[in-house]
Amino acid sequence: MSASTPPRPVRADAERNVTRILEAAKVVLADDPTASLERIADEAGLARATVHRRFACRKALLDALFAQLNEQYLHALDEAKVETAPPLVALHRVTELVIGIKFSHRLAVDAVSRVHNGHSFLGDEVVERAELLFSRLHAAGAITAASPSWCLRLYLAVLDVVHQLPAGAPELGEGDDAAARTHLQVSTVLGALGGGGPQ
């Protein structure tokens, strides 16, 4: 290559390929959590060697999906100001944002959660900050349950059920679907944890 020839946009091509691979992985793994890299490559429309060049093994690809999803959760925790906002306000806001993530990133959530057990698909920082919110709710007298870990496990279990409700389900009542799911999630969790429901 001569000095006057501009370099090929390898980085941009590589980034596009990674995006294609991750999007294909969400589709394939949401359907089959045991799917191979080869099947993901086929879904992405890329050579298998390209996928293996970007992700040396299946675990590396799952780790990338895990990191992508956890970034979304961390952003939600930041926006909800879980460390500083009044705890009931923070709980309502983070729930609203997490429900949005579960709908707009449904395939990523399904793919990551189906290959992990319990709430181990959440990163350490996400767990730590979510548990802090439940500690703050307990300290404020909004809930009686004192174990943040138990509170988070219950929250996630209820969230999964609320997320799976079909549109128009009687539990959601009337009005905007996302707002109805947020209200149902918060009121159910607070009630189960010994609280009085959202104000």
XYZ file of C-alpha atoms in Angstrom:
199
model
C 0.000 0.000 0.000
C 1.463 3.380 -0.980
C 1.733 6.264 1.461
C -1.052 8.100 -0.386
C -3.548 5.217 -0.169
C -5.951 5.708 2.748
C -6.274 2.773 5.143
C -9.289 0.533 4.711
C -12.038 1.107 7.288
C -11.296 -2.178 9.062
C -12.422 -0.916 12.455
C -15.824 0.222 11.140
C -16.333 -3.107 9.340
C -15.375 -5.021 12.471
C -17.775 -2.996 14.602
C -20.592 -3.593 12.132
C -19.864 -7.319 12.165
C -19.914 -7.411 15.970
C -23.281 -5.638 15.941
C -24.655 -8.122 13.396
C -23.360 -11.059 15.411
C -24.850 -9.800 18.673
C -28.219 -9.051 17.059
C -28.255 -12.533 15.504
C -27.288 -14.070 18.843
C -30.263 -12.403 20.546
C -32.653 -13.932 18.009
C -31.111 -17.403 18.017
C -30.429 -17.735 21.750
C -33.876 -16.460 22.728
C -35.228 -19.427 20.751
C -32.503 -21.947 21.680
C -30.134 -21.129 24.582
C -27.820 -23.983 23.533
C -27.365 -22.747 19.938
C -23.852 -22.932 18.535
C -21.700 -20.118 17.170
C -22.140 -21.694 13.749
C -25.917 -21.264 13.908
C -25.459 -17.672 15.048
C -23.089 -17.050 12.135
C -25.719 -18.378 9.728
C -28.363 -16.077 11.241
C -25.980 -13.101 10.944
C -25.193 -13.929 7.309
C -21.472 -14.007 8.085
C -18.765 -16.576 7.537
C -18.221 -18.773 10.549
C -14.572 -17.735 10.583
C -15.659 -14.098 10.974
C -17.709 -14.941 14.062
C -14.859 -16.995 15.539
C -12.459 -14.131 14.870
C -14.657 -11.753 16.896
C -15.685 -14.273 19.572
C -13.244 -17.076 20.250
C -15.884 -19.162 21.996
C -19.570 -19.194 22.838
C -18.876 -17.903 26.354
C -17.164 -14.794 24.952
C -20.264 -13.986 22.913
C -22.558 -14.539 25.907
C -20.304 -12.289 27.988
C -20.683 -9.544 25.366
C -24.495 -9.847 25.468
C -24.359 -9.844 29.268
C -22.249 -6.653 29.287
C -24.534 -4.930 26.766
C -27.655 -5.653 28.818
C -26.035 -4.682 32.106
C -25.048 -1.320 30.634
C -28.745 -0.700 30.005
C -29.600 -1.597 33.606
C -26.817 0.608 34.975
C -28.124 3.510 32.913
C -31.608 2.926 34.376
C -30.204 2.918 37.922
C -28.332 6.149 37.198
C -31.390 7.848 35.727
C -33.571 6.746 38.659
C -30.983 8.148 41.123
C -31.373 5.094 43.349
C -28.756 6.343 45.823
C -30.172 9.835 46.349
C -33.813 10.182 45.240
C -36.610 9.446 47.727
C -36.618 5.619 47.693
C -40.261 5.175 46.628
C -39.739 7.640 43.786
C -36.544 5.817 42.744
C -38.295 2.427 42.864
C -41.099 3.663 40.639
C -38.714 5.305 38.159
C -36.281 2.396 37.900
C -39.217 0.018 37.436
C -40.574 2.176 34.633
C -37.158 2.152 32.930
C -36.534 -1.572 33.429
C -39.936 -2.450 31.969
C -38.986 -0.299 28.977
C -35.705 -2.196 28.629
C -37.471 -5.545 28.816
C -39.782 -4.556 25.955
C -37.323 -2.690 23.726
C -34.519 -5.217 24.283
C -36.744 -8.272 24.674
C -34.501 -10.595 22.663
C -31.382 -9.582 24.596
C -33.150 -10.058 27.918
C -34.523 -13.434 26.874
C -31.197 -14.599 25.454
C -29.148 -13.631 28.501
C -31.635 -14.683 31.171
C -32.307 -18.055 29.586
C -28.639 -19.064 29.762
C -28.260 -18.001 33.432
C -30.041 -19.068 36.594
C -31.664 -16.897 39.259
C -30.544 -13.274 38.984
C -26.944 -14.220 38.174
C -27.462 -12.619 34.759
C -27.187 -9.269 36.567
C -23.715 -7.823 37.004
C -22.291 -7.236 40.471
C -22.707 -3.451 40.282
C -26.334 -3.763 39.179
C -27.086 -6.145 42.062
C -25.248 -3.963 44.597
C -27.099 -0.805 43.583
C -30.494 -2.503 43.360
C -29.998 -3.996 46.811
C -29.024 -0.563 48.131
C -32.383 0.741 46.936
C -34.185 -1.976 48.893
C -32.073 -1.171 51.961
C -33.121 2.474 51.622
C -36.782 1.447 51.256
C -36.476 -0.573 54.486
C -34.727 2.247 56.327
C -37.465 4.663 55.239
C -40.173 2.319 56.554
C -41.613 1.719 53.076
C -41.118 -2.055 53.442
C -40.651 -4.392 56.403
C -38.534 -7.024 54.618
C -34.975 -6.493 55.813
C -32.944 -8.661 53.413
C -31.998 -6.699 50.266
C -31.037 -9.897 48.462
C -34.450 -11.461 49.137
C -36.177 -8.236 48.078
C -34.327 -8.217 44.765
C -35.082 -11.878 44.079
C -38.781 -11.280 44.707
C -38.748 -8.104 42.586
C -37.232 -9.992 39.641
C -39.665 -12.897 39.987
C -42.641 -10.522 39.951
C -41.104 -8.551 37.078
C -40.929 -11.677 34.947
C -44.634 -12.393 35.550
C -45.671 -8.775 34.914
C -43.592 -8.689 31.735
C -45.255 -11.856 30.406
C -48.818 -10.580 30.893
C -50.557 -10.132 27.530
C -51.747 -6.671 26.571
C -55.208 -6.028 27.937
C -54.853 -8.514 30.800
C -57.348 -7.671 33.580
C -54.487 -7.300 36.080
C -53.286 -4.291 34.102
C -56.603 -2.424 34.323
C -57.168 0.483 31.963
C -54.806 3.003 30.442
C -51.266 3.016 29.090
C -49.765 -0.468 29.075
C -46.259 0.508 30.268
C -47.647 2.686 33.053
C -50.075 -0.068 34.075
C -47.263 -2.630 34.242
C -45.131 -0.258 36.295
C -47.957 0.338 38.762
C -48.727 -3.391 39.019
C -45.042 -4.245 39.561
C -44.469 -1.605 42.244
C -47.714 -2.206 44.131
C -47.260 -5.998 44.083
C -43.637 -5.838 45.240
C -44.323 -3.315 47.992
C -47.279 -5.348 49.211
C -45.251 -8.570 49.216
C -42.406 -6.888 51.104
C -44.645 -5.434 53.780
C -45.171 -2.015 52.286
C -48.291 -0.027 51.700
C -48.113 0.261 47.912
C -47.057 3.254 45.782
C -48.093 6.700 46.895
